Coordinates of C-alpha atoms in Angstrom, one line a residue:
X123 CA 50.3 173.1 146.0
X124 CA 49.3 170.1 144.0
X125 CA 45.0 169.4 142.9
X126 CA 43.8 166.1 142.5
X127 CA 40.7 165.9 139.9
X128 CA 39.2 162.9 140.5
X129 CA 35.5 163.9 139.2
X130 CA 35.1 161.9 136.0
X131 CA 36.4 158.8 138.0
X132 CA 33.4 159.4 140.7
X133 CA 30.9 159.8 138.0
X134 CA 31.8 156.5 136.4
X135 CA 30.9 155.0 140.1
X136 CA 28.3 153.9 142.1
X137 CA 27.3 155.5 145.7
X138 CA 27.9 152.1 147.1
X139 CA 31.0 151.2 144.9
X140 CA 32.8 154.7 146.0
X141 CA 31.5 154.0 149.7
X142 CA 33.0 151.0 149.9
X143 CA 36.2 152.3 148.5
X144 CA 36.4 154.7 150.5
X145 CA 36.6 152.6 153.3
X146 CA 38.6 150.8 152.5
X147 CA 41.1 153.6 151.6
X148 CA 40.8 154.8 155.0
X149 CA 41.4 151.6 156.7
X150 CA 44.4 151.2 154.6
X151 CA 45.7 154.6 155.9
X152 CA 44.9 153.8 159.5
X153 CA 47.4 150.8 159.5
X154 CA 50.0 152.9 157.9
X155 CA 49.9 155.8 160.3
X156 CA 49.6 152.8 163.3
X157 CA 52.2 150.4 161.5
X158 CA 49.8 147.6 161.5
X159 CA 50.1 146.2 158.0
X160 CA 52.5 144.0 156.0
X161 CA 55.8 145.4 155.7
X162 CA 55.5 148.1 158.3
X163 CA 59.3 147.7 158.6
X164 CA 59.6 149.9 156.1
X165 CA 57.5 152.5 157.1
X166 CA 61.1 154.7 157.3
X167 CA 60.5 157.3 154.3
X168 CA 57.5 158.7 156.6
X169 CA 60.1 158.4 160.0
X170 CA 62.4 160.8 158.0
X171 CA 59.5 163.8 157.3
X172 CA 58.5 163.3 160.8
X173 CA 62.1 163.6 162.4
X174 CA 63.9 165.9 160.1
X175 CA 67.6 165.6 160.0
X176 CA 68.9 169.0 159.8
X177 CA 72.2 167.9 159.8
X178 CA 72.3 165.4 157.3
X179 CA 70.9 168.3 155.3
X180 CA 73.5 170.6 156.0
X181 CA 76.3 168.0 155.4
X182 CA 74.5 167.1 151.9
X183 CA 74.5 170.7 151.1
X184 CA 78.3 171.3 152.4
X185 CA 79.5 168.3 150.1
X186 CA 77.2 169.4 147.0
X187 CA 78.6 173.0 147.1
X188 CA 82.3 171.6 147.0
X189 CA 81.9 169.1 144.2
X190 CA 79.6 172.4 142.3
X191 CA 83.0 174.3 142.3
X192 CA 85.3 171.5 141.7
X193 CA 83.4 169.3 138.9
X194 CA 83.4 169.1 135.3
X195 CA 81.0 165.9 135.6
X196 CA 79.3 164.6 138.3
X197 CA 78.1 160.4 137.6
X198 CA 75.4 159.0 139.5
X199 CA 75.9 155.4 139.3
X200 CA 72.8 153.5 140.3
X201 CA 69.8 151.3 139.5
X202 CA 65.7 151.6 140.3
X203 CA 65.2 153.6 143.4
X204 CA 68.8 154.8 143.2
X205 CA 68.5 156.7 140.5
X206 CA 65.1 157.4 139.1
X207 CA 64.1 159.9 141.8
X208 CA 67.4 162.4 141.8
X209 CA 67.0 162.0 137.5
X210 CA 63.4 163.0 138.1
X211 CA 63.7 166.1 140.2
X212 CA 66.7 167.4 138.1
X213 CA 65.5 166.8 134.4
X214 CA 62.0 168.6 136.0
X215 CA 63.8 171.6 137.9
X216 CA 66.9 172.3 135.6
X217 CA 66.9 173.6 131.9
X218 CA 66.9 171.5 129.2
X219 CA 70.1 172.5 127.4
X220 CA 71.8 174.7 130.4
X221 CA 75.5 173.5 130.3
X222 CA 76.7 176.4 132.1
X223 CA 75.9 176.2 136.0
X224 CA 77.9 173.7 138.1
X225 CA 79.1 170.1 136.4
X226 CA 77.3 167.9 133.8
X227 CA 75.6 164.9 135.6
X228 CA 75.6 161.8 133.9
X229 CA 73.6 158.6 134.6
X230 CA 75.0 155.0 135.0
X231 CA 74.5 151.8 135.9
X232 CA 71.0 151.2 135.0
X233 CA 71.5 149.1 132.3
X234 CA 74.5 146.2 130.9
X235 CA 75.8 148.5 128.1
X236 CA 79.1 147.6 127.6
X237 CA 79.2 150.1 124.7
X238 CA 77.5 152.7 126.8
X239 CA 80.2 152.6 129.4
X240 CA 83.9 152.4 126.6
X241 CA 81.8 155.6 125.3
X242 CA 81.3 157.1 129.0
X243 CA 85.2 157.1 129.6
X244 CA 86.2 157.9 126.1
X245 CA 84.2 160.9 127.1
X246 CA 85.1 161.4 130.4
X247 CA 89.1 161.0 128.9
X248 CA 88.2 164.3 126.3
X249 CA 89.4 167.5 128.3
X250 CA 86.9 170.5 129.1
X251 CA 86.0 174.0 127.5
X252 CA 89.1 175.0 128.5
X253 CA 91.4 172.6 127.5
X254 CA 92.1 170.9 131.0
X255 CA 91.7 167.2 132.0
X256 CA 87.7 167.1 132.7
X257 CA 87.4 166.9 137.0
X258 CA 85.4 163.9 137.7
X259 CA 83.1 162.9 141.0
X260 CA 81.7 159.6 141.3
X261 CA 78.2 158.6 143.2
X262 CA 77.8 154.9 143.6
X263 CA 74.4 154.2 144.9
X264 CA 73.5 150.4 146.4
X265 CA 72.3 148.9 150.0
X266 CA 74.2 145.8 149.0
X267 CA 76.8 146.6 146.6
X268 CA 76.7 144.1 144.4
X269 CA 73.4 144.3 142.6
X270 CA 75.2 143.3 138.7
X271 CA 74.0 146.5 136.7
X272 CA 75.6 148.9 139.4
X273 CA 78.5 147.1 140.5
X274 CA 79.2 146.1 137.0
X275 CA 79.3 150.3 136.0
X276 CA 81.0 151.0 139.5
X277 CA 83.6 148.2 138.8
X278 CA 85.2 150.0 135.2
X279 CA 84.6 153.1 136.5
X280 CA 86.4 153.0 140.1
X281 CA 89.1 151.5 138.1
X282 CA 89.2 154.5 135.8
X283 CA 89.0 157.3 138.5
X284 CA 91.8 155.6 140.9
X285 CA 94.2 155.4 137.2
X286 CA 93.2 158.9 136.3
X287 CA 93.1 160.5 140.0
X288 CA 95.9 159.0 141.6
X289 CA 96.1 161.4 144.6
X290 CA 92.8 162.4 145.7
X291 CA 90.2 159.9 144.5
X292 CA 89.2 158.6 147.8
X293 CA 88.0 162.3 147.8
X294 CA 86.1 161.8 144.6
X295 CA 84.3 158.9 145.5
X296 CA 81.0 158.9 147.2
X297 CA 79.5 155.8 148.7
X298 CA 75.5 156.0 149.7
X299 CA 74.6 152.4 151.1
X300 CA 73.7 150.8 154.2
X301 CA 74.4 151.8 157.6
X302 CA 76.3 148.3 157.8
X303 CA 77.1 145.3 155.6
X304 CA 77.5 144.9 152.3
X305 CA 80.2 145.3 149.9
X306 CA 80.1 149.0 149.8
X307 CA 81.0 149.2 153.8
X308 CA 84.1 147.1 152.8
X309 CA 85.1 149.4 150.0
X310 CA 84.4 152.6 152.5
X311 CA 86.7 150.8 155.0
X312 CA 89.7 150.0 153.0
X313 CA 89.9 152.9 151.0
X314 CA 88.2 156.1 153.0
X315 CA 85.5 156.8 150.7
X316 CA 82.9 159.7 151.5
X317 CA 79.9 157.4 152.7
X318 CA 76.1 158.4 152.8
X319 CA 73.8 156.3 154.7
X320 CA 70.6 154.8 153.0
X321 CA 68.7 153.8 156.3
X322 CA 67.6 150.8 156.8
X323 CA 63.7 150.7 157.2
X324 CA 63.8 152.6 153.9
X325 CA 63.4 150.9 150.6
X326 CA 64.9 152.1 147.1
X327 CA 61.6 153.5 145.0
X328 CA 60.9 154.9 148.5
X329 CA 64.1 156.4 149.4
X330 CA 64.5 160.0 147.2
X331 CA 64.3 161.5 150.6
X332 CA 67.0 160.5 151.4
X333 CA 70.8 161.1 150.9
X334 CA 69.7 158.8 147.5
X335 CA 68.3 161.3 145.8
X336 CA 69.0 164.4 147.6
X337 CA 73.0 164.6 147.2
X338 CA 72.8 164.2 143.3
X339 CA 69.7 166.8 143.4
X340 CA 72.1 169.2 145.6
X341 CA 74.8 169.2 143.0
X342 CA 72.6 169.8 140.0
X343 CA 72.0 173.4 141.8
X344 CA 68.4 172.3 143.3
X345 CA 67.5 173.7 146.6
X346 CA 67.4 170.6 148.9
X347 CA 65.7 172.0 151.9
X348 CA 62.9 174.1 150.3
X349 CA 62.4 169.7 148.7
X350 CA 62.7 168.2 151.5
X351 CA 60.8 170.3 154.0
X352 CA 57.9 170.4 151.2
X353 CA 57.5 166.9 152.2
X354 CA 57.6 167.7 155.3
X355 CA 54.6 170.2 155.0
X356 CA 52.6 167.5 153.0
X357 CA 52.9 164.9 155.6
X358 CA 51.9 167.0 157.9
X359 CA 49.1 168.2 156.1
X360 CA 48.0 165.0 155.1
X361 CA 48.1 163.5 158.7
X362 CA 45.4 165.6 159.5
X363 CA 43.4 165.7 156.8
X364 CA 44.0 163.1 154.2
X365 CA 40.7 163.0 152.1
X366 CA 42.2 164.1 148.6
X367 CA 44.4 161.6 148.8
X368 CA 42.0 159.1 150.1
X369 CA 39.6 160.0 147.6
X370 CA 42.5 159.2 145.0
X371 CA 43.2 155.8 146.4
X372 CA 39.5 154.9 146.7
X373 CA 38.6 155.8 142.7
X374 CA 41.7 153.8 141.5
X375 CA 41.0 151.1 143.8
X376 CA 37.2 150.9 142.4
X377 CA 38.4 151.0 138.8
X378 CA 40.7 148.0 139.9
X379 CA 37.6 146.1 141.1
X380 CA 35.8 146.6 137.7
X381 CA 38.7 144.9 135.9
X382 CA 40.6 148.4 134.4
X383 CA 44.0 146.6 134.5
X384 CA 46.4 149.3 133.4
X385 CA 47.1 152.8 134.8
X386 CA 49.0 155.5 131.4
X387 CA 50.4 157.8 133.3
X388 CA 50.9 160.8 130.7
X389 CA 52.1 164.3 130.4
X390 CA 52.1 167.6 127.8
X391 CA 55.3 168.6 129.8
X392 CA 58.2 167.0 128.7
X393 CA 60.4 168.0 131.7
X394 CA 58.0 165.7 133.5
X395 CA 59.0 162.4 131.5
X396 CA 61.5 161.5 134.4
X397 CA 59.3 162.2 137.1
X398 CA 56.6 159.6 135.4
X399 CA 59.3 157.0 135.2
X400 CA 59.6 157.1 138.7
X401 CA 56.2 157.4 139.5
X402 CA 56.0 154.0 137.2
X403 CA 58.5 152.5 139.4
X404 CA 56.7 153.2 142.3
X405 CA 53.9 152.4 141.9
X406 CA 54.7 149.0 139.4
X407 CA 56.8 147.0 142.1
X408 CA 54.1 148.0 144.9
X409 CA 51.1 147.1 143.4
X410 CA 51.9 144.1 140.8
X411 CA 51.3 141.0 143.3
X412 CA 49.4 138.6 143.4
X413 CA 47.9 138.6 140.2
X414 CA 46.7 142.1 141.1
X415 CA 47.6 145.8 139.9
X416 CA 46.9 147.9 137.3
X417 CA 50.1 148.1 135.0
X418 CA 51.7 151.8 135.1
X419 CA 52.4 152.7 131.7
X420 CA 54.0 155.9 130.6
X421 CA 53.2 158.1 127.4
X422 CA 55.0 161.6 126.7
X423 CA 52.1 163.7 125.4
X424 CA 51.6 165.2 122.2
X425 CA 54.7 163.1 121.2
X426 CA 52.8 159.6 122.1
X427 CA 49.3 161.1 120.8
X428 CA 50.9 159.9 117.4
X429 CA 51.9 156.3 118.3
X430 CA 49.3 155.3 120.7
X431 CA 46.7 158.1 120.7
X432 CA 44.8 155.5 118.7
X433 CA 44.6 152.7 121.0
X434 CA 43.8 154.8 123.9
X435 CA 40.7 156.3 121.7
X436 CA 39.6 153.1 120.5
X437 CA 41.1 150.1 122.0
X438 CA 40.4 147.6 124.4
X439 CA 38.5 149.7 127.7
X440 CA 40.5 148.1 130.2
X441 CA 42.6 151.5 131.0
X442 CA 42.6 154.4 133.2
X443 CA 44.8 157.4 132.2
X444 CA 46.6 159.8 135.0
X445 CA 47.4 163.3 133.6
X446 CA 50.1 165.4 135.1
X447 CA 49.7 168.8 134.4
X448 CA 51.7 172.2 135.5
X449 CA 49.7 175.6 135.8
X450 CA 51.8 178.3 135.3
X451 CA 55.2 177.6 133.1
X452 CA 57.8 180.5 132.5
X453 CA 57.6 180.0 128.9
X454 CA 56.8 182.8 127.0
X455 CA 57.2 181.9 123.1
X456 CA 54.5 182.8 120.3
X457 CA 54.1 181.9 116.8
X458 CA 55.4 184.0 114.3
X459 CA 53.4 185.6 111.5
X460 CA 53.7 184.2 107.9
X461 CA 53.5 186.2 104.9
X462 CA 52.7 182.9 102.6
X463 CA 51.1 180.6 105.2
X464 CA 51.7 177.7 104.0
X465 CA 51.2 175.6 106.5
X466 CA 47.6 177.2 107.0
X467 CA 48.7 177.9 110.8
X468 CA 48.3 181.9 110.7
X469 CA 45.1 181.5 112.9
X470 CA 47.5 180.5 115.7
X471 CA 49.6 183.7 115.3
X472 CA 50.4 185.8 118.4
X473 CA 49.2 182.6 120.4
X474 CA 52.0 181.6 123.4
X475 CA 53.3 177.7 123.0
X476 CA 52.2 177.0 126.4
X477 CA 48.5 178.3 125.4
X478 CA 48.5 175.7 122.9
X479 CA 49.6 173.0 124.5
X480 CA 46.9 173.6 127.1
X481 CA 44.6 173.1 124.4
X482 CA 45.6 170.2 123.7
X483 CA 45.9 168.5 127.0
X484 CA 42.5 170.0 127.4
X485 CA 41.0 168.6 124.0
X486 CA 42.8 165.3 124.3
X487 CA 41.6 165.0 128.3
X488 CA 37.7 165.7 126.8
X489 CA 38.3 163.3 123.5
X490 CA 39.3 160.3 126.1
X491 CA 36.8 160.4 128.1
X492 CA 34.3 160.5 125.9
X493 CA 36.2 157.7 124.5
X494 CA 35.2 156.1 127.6
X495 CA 38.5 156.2 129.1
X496 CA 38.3 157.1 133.1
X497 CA 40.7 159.7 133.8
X498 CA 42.2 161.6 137.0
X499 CA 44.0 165.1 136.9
X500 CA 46.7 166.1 138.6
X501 CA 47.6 169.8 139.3
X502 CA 50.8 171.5 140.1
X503 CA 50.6 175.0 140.4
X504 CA 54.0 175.5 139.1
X505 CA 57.1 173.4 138.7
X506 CA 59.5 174.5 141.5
X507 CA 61.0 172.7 144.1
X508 CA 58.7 173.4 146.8
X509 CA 56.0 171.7 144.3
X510 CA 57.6 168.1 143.2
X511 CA 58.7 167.8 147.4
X512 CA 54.9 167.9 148.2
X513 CA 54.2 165.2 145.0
X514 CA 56.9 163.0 145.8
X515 CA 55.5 162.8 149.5
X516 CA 51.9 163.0 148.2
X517 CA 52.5 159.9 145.7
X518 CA 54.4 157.5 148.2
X519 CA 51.5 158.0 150.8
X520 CA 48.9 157.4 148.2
X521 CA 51.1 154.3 146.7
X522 CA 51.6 152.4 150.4
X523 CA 47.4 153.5 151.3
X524 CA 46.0 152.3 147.5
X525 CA 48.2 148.7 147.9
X526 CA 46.8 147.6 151.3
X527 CA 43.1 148.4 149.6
X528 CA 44.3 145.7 147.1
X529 CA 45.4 143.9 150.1
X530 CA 49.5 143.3 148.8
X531 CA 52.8 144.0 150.9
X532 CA 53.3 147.8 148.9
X533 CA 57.1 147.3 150.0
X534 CA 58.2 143.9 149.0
X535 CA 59.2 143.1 145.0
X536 CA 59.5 139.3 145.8
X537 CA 59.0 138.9 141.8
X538 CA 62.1 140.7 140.8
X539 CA 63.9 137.7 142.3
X540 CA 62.7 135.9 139.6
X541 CA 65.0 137.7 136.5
X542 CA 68.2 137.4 138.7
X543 CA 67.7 133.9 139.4
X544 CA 67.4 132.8 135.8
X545 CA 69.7 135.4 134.4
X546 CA 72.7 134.7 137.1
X547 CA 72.0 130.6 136.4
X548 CA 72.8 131.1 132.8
X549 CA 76.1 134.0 134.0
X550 CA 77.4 130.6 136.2
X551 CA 77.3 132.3 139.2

């Protein structure tokens, strides 16, 4: 399970000021479990945990299995919500360097690289390890269709897979959108594509869940219904007795009431990196309305100790700082002896790597707060599947409960309008 260390937070509080967070945390849950509050439309990402879809899993599962034996290189093409989550789990549940076990996954459509894309097909046009024209499956992930950074990726790329697989790429081509509408639906129509439906009263940083994230987690390998049922526990668990997480909403809530204006969500693991990126996402378009929010920031630790360690330690004390921590690792490296020691390290000798780096999230966790830095910790008792299911649930709930404290829609992003507006004016569209 996952521990929430909130304790330095509460000591930096008054009775009254934690009171009164607290109930206003536990309002704010009240009108998500009755549907009360602004944008209860979209309340679908709980409707999923509490009606599981067996069959939806099975089918994901069916599909994933097939494209595991067939393909040299899976691409998820996608944007936000439609890809952060499935890069998240798999970068924290698969090896870093494992190119052995089912097909290569590759990211797209999250950015206007042109260069990124001629070097994509290049790549994708270089046979496999054994000599053969690589076997490609493609994942196009949009409600609409036509959001430019996707459909811009998805354009080139359809192009390249029906020139390259003449015969069977309506089988290679997988469509997850909306149930109906959009230019997807049209695409799925005319040609036959495999389709995946994104439901409707679910939005993108809210919808890993669902066939979203859970088809590209599938085909990495990842065991989809020990994920997805982990949720399931947590919401259960967490209808009944939600006080860790209301505890959670109600420090960072207080902190946001005595002017700390920026959340650095950090990590010692680096297999976590992803899984802060979508946490960012999450929480950044929920909270930032209104002239309200704290902005989520993510640092890699010990890697970002040395390029903004400082300015945590010392700057400006408008920050809180959310460490993500795993108990138990698998790792099981120790630091060789040296016959010179040079390096004057030899005190460290026999000590494992993940003792280390222990001791320094440890030291680093005690240096910042003494720096007068507020700080929460959160625990996963080990990084498996069944663990990152209950944060993923754990982290939307608390996301939707710590936004209605601030009193903000937690599931509109009216502001992201603004970009496209500008940027399509000056594209002439």
């Amino acid at each position: 399970m996952i521990h929430i260390d909130c304790s330095d937070i509460k000591k930096r509080l008054s009775d009254s000021e934690f009171q009164k967070a607290w109930s206003k945390a536990e309002d704010s849950f009240l009108k998500i479990q009755k549907g009360t509050g602004d944008g209860s439309e979209w309340l679908g990402w709980r409707k999923i945990l509490a009606d599981p879809n067996d069959a939806m899993l099975e089918q994901l599962d069916s599909l994933a299995t097939r494209i595991r034996a067939e393909a040299d290189v899976f691409i998820v093409c996608g944007i936000g919500g439609s890809y952060l989550g499935a890069r998240a789990v798999i970068e924290a549940l698969t090896s870093f360097f494992d190119s052995e076990s089912g097909p290569e996954i590759i990211f797209c459509g999250h950015h206007l690289s042109g260069q990124y894309l001629k070097e994509l097909v290049e790549y994708l046009e270089k046979s496999n390890k054994e000599g053969e024209t690589k076997s490609v499956y493609l994942n196009v992930i949009s409600k609409s269709g036509t959001t430019l950074e996707t459909a811009l990726s998805f354009r080139v790329l359809r192009q390249w897979m029906v020139n390259q697989f003449p015969e069977d790429v309506n089988d290679r081509i997988i469509c997850t959108t909306s149930p109906e509408g959009g230019a997807l639906n049209e695409l799925v129509k005319a040609n036959g594509y495999s389709k995946f439906e994104i439901p409707e009263d679910v939005g993108g940083r809210f919808s890993v869940l669902t066939p979203v994230g859970l088809l590209p987690v599938a085909v990495a390998g990842i065991d989809i219904r020990t994920l997805f049922y982990e949720a399931v526990s947590a919401f259960e668990k967490l209808e009944d007795n939600p006080d860790s997480l209301l505890e959670y909403a109600a420090c960072k809530f207080a902190l946001h009431e005595k002017g700390i204006s920026m959340d650095i969500i950090t990590s010692f693991e680096p297999q976590l990196n992803f899984l802060m990126k979508w946490l960012q996402q999450l929480l950044g378009e929920s909270e930032g309305k209104e002239g309200k929010g704290m902005f989520p920031a993510v640092a890699g630790y010990s890697t970002d100790l040395h390029s903004i360690g400082q300015f945590v330690q010392d700057g400006p004390r408008n920050m809180m700082e959310t460490f993500i921590q795993v108990r138990k690792t698998n790792e099981r490296v120790t630091v060789p002896g040296s016959d010179e020691n040079h390096d004057g390290l030899d005190y460290l000798f026999g000590k494992r790597f993940d003792e280390i780096n222990t001791k320094a999230f440890e030291g680093t966790l005690r240096a910042h707060r003494e720096g007068e830095v507020p700080t929460v910790v959160v625990l996963l008792d080990e990084l498996n599947a069944q663990h990152v299911g209950e944060f993923l649930y754990f982290y939307e709930l608390m996301t939707a409960v710590y936004c209605y404290c601030l009193e903000v829609n937690p599931f509109n992003q009216p502001g992201v309008e603004g970009y496209k507006k500008e940027m399509y004016n000056l594209l002439g569209k």
